[in-house]
Short mmCIF file of C-alpha atoms in Angstrom, two decimals:
data_model
loop_
_atom_site.label_atom_id
_atom_site.label_comp_id
_atom_site.label_asym_id
_atom_site.label_seq_id
_atom_site.Cartn_x
_atom_site.Cartn_y
_atom_site.Cartn_z
CA THR A 29 0.01 -0.04 -0.04
CA VAL A 30 1.22 3.42 -0.96
CA VAL A 31 0.13 6.93 -0.49
CA SER A 32 -2.56 8.03 -3.11
CA PHE A 33 -1.50 10.75 -5.33
CA LEU A 34 -4.94 12.40 -4.67
CA SER A 35 -4.19 12.67 -0.93
CA ASP A 36 -3.21 15.97 0.83
CA HIS A 37 0.41 14.94 1.58
CA PRO A 38 3.19 17.36 0.45
CA ARG A 39 4.57 16.87 -2.90
CA HIS A 40 7.90 15.54 -1.61
CA VAL A 41 6.14 12.60 0.05
CA PHE A 42 5.14 11.15 -3.27
CA ARG A 43 8.69 11.58 -4.69
CA ASN A 44 10.13 9.86 -1.56
CA VAL A 45 7.65 6.99 -1.88
CA ILE A 46 8.78 6.11 -5.47
CA GLN A 47 12.55 6.51 -4.62
CA THR A 48 12.14 4.19 -1.51
CA VAL A 49 10.25 1.46 -3.40
CA LEU A 50 12.82 1.48 -6.17
CA THR A 51 15.72 1.45 -3.71
CA ARG A 52 14.10 -1.44 -1.78
CA ALA A 53 13.63 -3.46 -4.98
CA VAL A 54 17.41 -2.88 -6.14
CA ARG A 55 18.61 -3.96 -2.67
CA TYR A 56 16.45 -7.07 -2.19
CA LEU A 57 16.47 -8.50 -5.80
CA SER A 58 19.74 -10.20 -7.01
CA THR A 59 19.18 -10.35 -10.81
CA PHE A 60 18.30 -7.86 -13.46
CA GLU A 61 15.53 -10.11 -14.87
CA ILE A 62 13.61 -10.37 -11.51
CA PHE A 63 14.14 -6.61 -10.91
CA ASN A 64 12.70 -5.84 -14.41
CA HIS A 65 9.56 -7.69 -13.51
CA GLU A 66 9.29 -5.92 -10.24
CA ARG A 67 9.87 -2.55 -11.86
CA ARG A 68 6.72 -3.08 -14.05
CA ALA A 69 4.72 -4.16 -11.07
CA ILE A 70 5.91 -0.98 -9.20
CA ARG A 71 4.86 1.19 -12.09
CA LEU A 72 1.41 -0.50 -12.18
CA MET A 73 1.06 -0.04 -8.50
CA PHE A 74 1.65 3.74 -8.71
CA LEU A 75 -0.72 4.07 -11.72
CA TYR A 76 -3.40 2.29 -9.69
CA ASN A 77 -2.90 4.87 -6.92
CA ARG A 78 -3.41 7.76 -9.40
CA TYR A 79 0.16 8.69 -9.97
CA PRO A 80 0.49 10.43 -13.35
CA SER A 81 2.43 8.36 -15.89
CA ASN A 82 4.75 11.42 -16.68
CA TYR A 83 5.43 11.98 -12.95
CA ILE A 84 6.39 8.16 -12.63
CA ASN A 85 8.68 8.37 -15.62
CA GLN A 86 10.35 11.48 -14.15
CA GLN A 87 11.04 9.95 -10.89
CA PHE A 88 12.31 6.75 -12.61
CA GLU A 89 14.63 8.83 -14.56
CA LYS A 90 16.00 10.56 -11.59
CA PHE A 91 16.71 7.25 -9.85
CA PHE A 92 18.45 5.71 -12.89
CA ALA A 93 20.04 8.90 -14.05
CA ASP A 94 23.73 7.62 -13.69
CA TYR A 95 22.89 4.31 -15.42
CA LEU A 96 20.50 5.25 -18.28
CA SER A 97 21.76 4.64 -21.86
CA SER A 98 20.88 6.60 -24.88
CA THR A 99 18.81 3.71 -26.21
CA SER A 100 16.52 3.49 -23.17
CA PRO A 101 12.76 3.70 -24.06
CA PRO A 102 11.29 7.13 -23.10
CA ILE A 103 8.14 5.55 -21.77
CA LEU A 104 9.80 3.00 -19.39
CA PRO A 105 13.15 4.53 -18.42
CA MET A 106 15.31 1.86 -16.89
CA ILE A 107 18.70 0.29 -16.86
CA THR A 108 19.14 -2.06 -19.80
CA ASN A 109 21.45 -4.85 -18.75
CA GLU A 110 22.78 -7.06 -15.94
CA SER A 111 26.12 -5.16 -15.51
CA GLN A 112 24.35 -1.84 -14.98
CA PHE A 113 21.92 -3.41 -12.52
CA LEU A 114 24.73 -4.94 -10.62
CA ALA A 115 26.69 -1.74 -10.50
CA LEU A 116 23.60 0.11 -9.25
CA ARG A 117 22.87 -2.64 -6.59
CA GLN A 118 26.45 -2.62 -5.31
CA LYS A 119 26.30 1.16 -4.94
CA LEU A 120 23.12 1.11 -2.90
CA LEU A 121 24.22 -1.85 -0.77
CA ASN A 122 27.24 0.27 0.20
CA GLU A 123 25.06 3.07 1.36
CA PRO A 124 23.64 2.83 4.89
CA THR A 125 19.97 2.26 5.30
CA ALA A 126 17.76 4.57 7.22
CA LYS A 127 17.92 2.35 10.28
CA GLN A 128 21.69 2.08 10.04
CA THR A 129 21.89 5.86 9.86
CA GLN A 130 19.68 6.26 12.94
CA LEU A 131 21.65 3.76 14.92
CA ALA A 132 24.84 5.61 13.98
CA ILE A 133 23.29 8.94 15.11
CA SER A 134 22.19 7.36 18.36
CA ALA A 135 25.67 5.82 18.93
CA ALA A 136 27.26 9.20 18.31
CA THR A 137 24.89 10.92 20.59
CA VAL A 138 25.74 8.46 23.32
CA GLN A 139 29.38 8.98 22.83
CA LEU A 140 28.96 12.74 22.96
CA THR A 141 26.85 12.45 26.22
CA GLN A 142 29.58 10.30 27.72
CA ARG A 143 32.33 12.74 26.74
CA THR A 144 30.21 15.60 28.10
CA GLN A 145 29.71 13.85 31.41
CA ASN A 146 33.34 13.02 31.67
CA VAL A 147 34.21 16.69 31.24
CA ILE A 148 31.42 17.84 33.69
CA GLN A 149 32.25 15.28 36.43
CA PRO A 150 35.59 16.81 37.44
CA ASN A 151 33.95 20.12 37.57
CA ILE A 152 31.17 18.77 39.80
CA ASN A 153 33.86 17.15 42.01
CA ASN A 154 35.81 20.36 42.27
CA PHE A 155 32.51 22.23 43.08
CA GLU A 156 31.64 19.69 45.75
CA ALA A 157 35.20 19.97 47.17
CA THR A 158 34.89 23.71 47.30
CA ILE A 159 31.52 23.50 49.21
CA GLN A 160 33.10 20.97 51.63
CA ARG A 161 36.01 23.35 52.20
CA ASN A 162 33.64 26.20 52.88
CA ASN A 163 31.62 24.17 55.30
CA ASP A 164 34.74 23.16 57.12
CA LYS A 165 35.90 26.67 57.18
CA PHE A 166 32.96 27.71 59.43
CA LYS A 167 32.77 24.41 61.25
CA LYS A 168 34.72 25.60 64.26
CA ASN A 169 33.30 29.13 64.31
CA PHE A 170 30.83 30.57 66.72
CA PHE A 171 28.80 33.60 65.68
CA ILE A 172 27.29 36.24 67.99
CA HIS A 173 25.28 39.06 66.50
CA ILE A 174 24.69 42.22 68.64
CA THR A 175 22.58 45.25 67.85
CA HIS A 176 24.64 48.18 66.58
CA GLU A 177 24.13 51.14 68.96
CA ALA A 178 26.49 54.02 70.06
CA ARG A 179 26.00 53.12 73.69
CA LEU A 180 27.33 49.69 73.05
CA ASN A 181 30.65 50.76 71.55
CA GLY A 182 33.45 48.41 72.58
CA LEU A 183 31.03 45.58 73.43
CA ALA A 184 32.54 43.30 70.81
CA ARG A 185 35.96 43.61 72.23
CA GLU A 186 34.70 42.83 75.77
CA ILE A 187 32.96 39.72 74.55
CA HIS A 188 36.18 38.53 72.96
CA ILE A 189 38.06 39.15 76.30
CA ILE A 190 35.47 37.15 78.16
CA HIS A 191 35.64 34.30 75.70
CA ASP A 192 39.44 34.17 75.80
CA ASN A 193 39.50 34.25 79.69
CA HIS A 194 37.06 31.20 79.98
CA PHE A 195 38.18 29.06 77.06
CA LYS A 196 41.83 29.80 76.35
CA ASN A 197 43.25 26.80 77.99
CA THR A 198 40.32 24.34 77.41
CA ASP A 199 39.35 21.90 74.62
CA LYS A 200 37.05 24.73 73.31
CA ALA A 201 39.95 27.00 72.50
CA GLU A 202 39.83 25.96 68.93
CA ILE A 203 36.53 27.45 68.39
CA ARG A 204 36.74 30.84 66.89
CA LEU A 205 34.42 33.53 68.10
CA VAL A 206 32.95 35.86 65.58
CA VAL A 207 31.04 38.91 66.80
CA GLY A 208 28.98 40.60 64.15
CA PHE A 209 26.61 43.70 64.20
CA ARG A 210 23.12 43.98 62.99
CA ASN A 211 20.99 47.16 62.66
CA ASN A 212 18.46 48.17 65.13
CA PRO A 213 15.11 47.02 63.81
CA ASN A 214 13.56 50.42 64.35
CA ILE A 215 16.41 52.20 62.58
CA GLU A 216 16.13 49.65 59.72
CA PHE A 217 12.42 50.39 59.47
CA GLU A 218 12.97 54.14 59.45
CA LEU A 219 15.52 53.83 56.67
CA SER A 220 13.56 51.58 54.28
CA ARG A 221 10.11 53.12 55.04
CA LYS A 222 10.85 56.74 55.86
CA ARG A 223 7.71 58.76 56.38
CA PRO A 224 7.42 62.00 54.26
CA ALA A 225 7.71 65.32 55.84
CA SER A 226 4.67 66.50 57.80
CA SER A 227 4.26 69.58 55.52
CA LEU A 228 3.63 67.19 52.63
CA LEU A 229 0.81 65.49 54.45
CA LYS A 230 -1.12 68.68 55.08
CA ASP A 231 -3.89 69.71 52.66
CA PRO A 232 -2.81 72.69 50.73
CA LEU A 233 -6.31 73.79 50.11
CA ALA A 234 -7.09 73.90 53.87
CA LYS A 235 -5.61 77.44 54.35
CA SER A 236 -7.49 78.88 51.26
CA LYS A 237 -10.90 77.61 52.59
CA ARG A 238 -10.22 79.51 55.74
#
């Protein structure tokens, strides 16, 4: 069964159907005589499916273009002898089929994926090692955050002194104390949501009404 020429398929589909059927016949059949009978059957099949005779001849000519002789009949363009058929068959047998091409593409894709993974894996390992080093960097740190206010100036130094006096000669001496500052919540609120001046909140028309 082939696609009818009266269907709504794109034009290249009909051309590909003829080329595929002829290619399959050349690859599968071993003698010129058997192929000649098959070629006639192929032509009748396309005529039955409403393919124009001129269109069939045109596609046959394209397929046999490298092997047509000047004496080939114009109505049934074809190769004319066994040697031409064997040469054409050998050429087509050396070409990969669609399935072989797809397998080659799939194999190439797998190889490319493997090479990409081999390149990415060291980068991932380096990234994980960096994360591990960063985690180890703060593993023995102890953080204290205090509110930044003028009246607490010098508090961070006093906290360090207290820490050193209590843990200097103990097993906790390896722990590094880090004293950080954070903004006063009220100050932060004022900075991020500062109210407009009171003069801007007054109604300018209020004085004129008075």
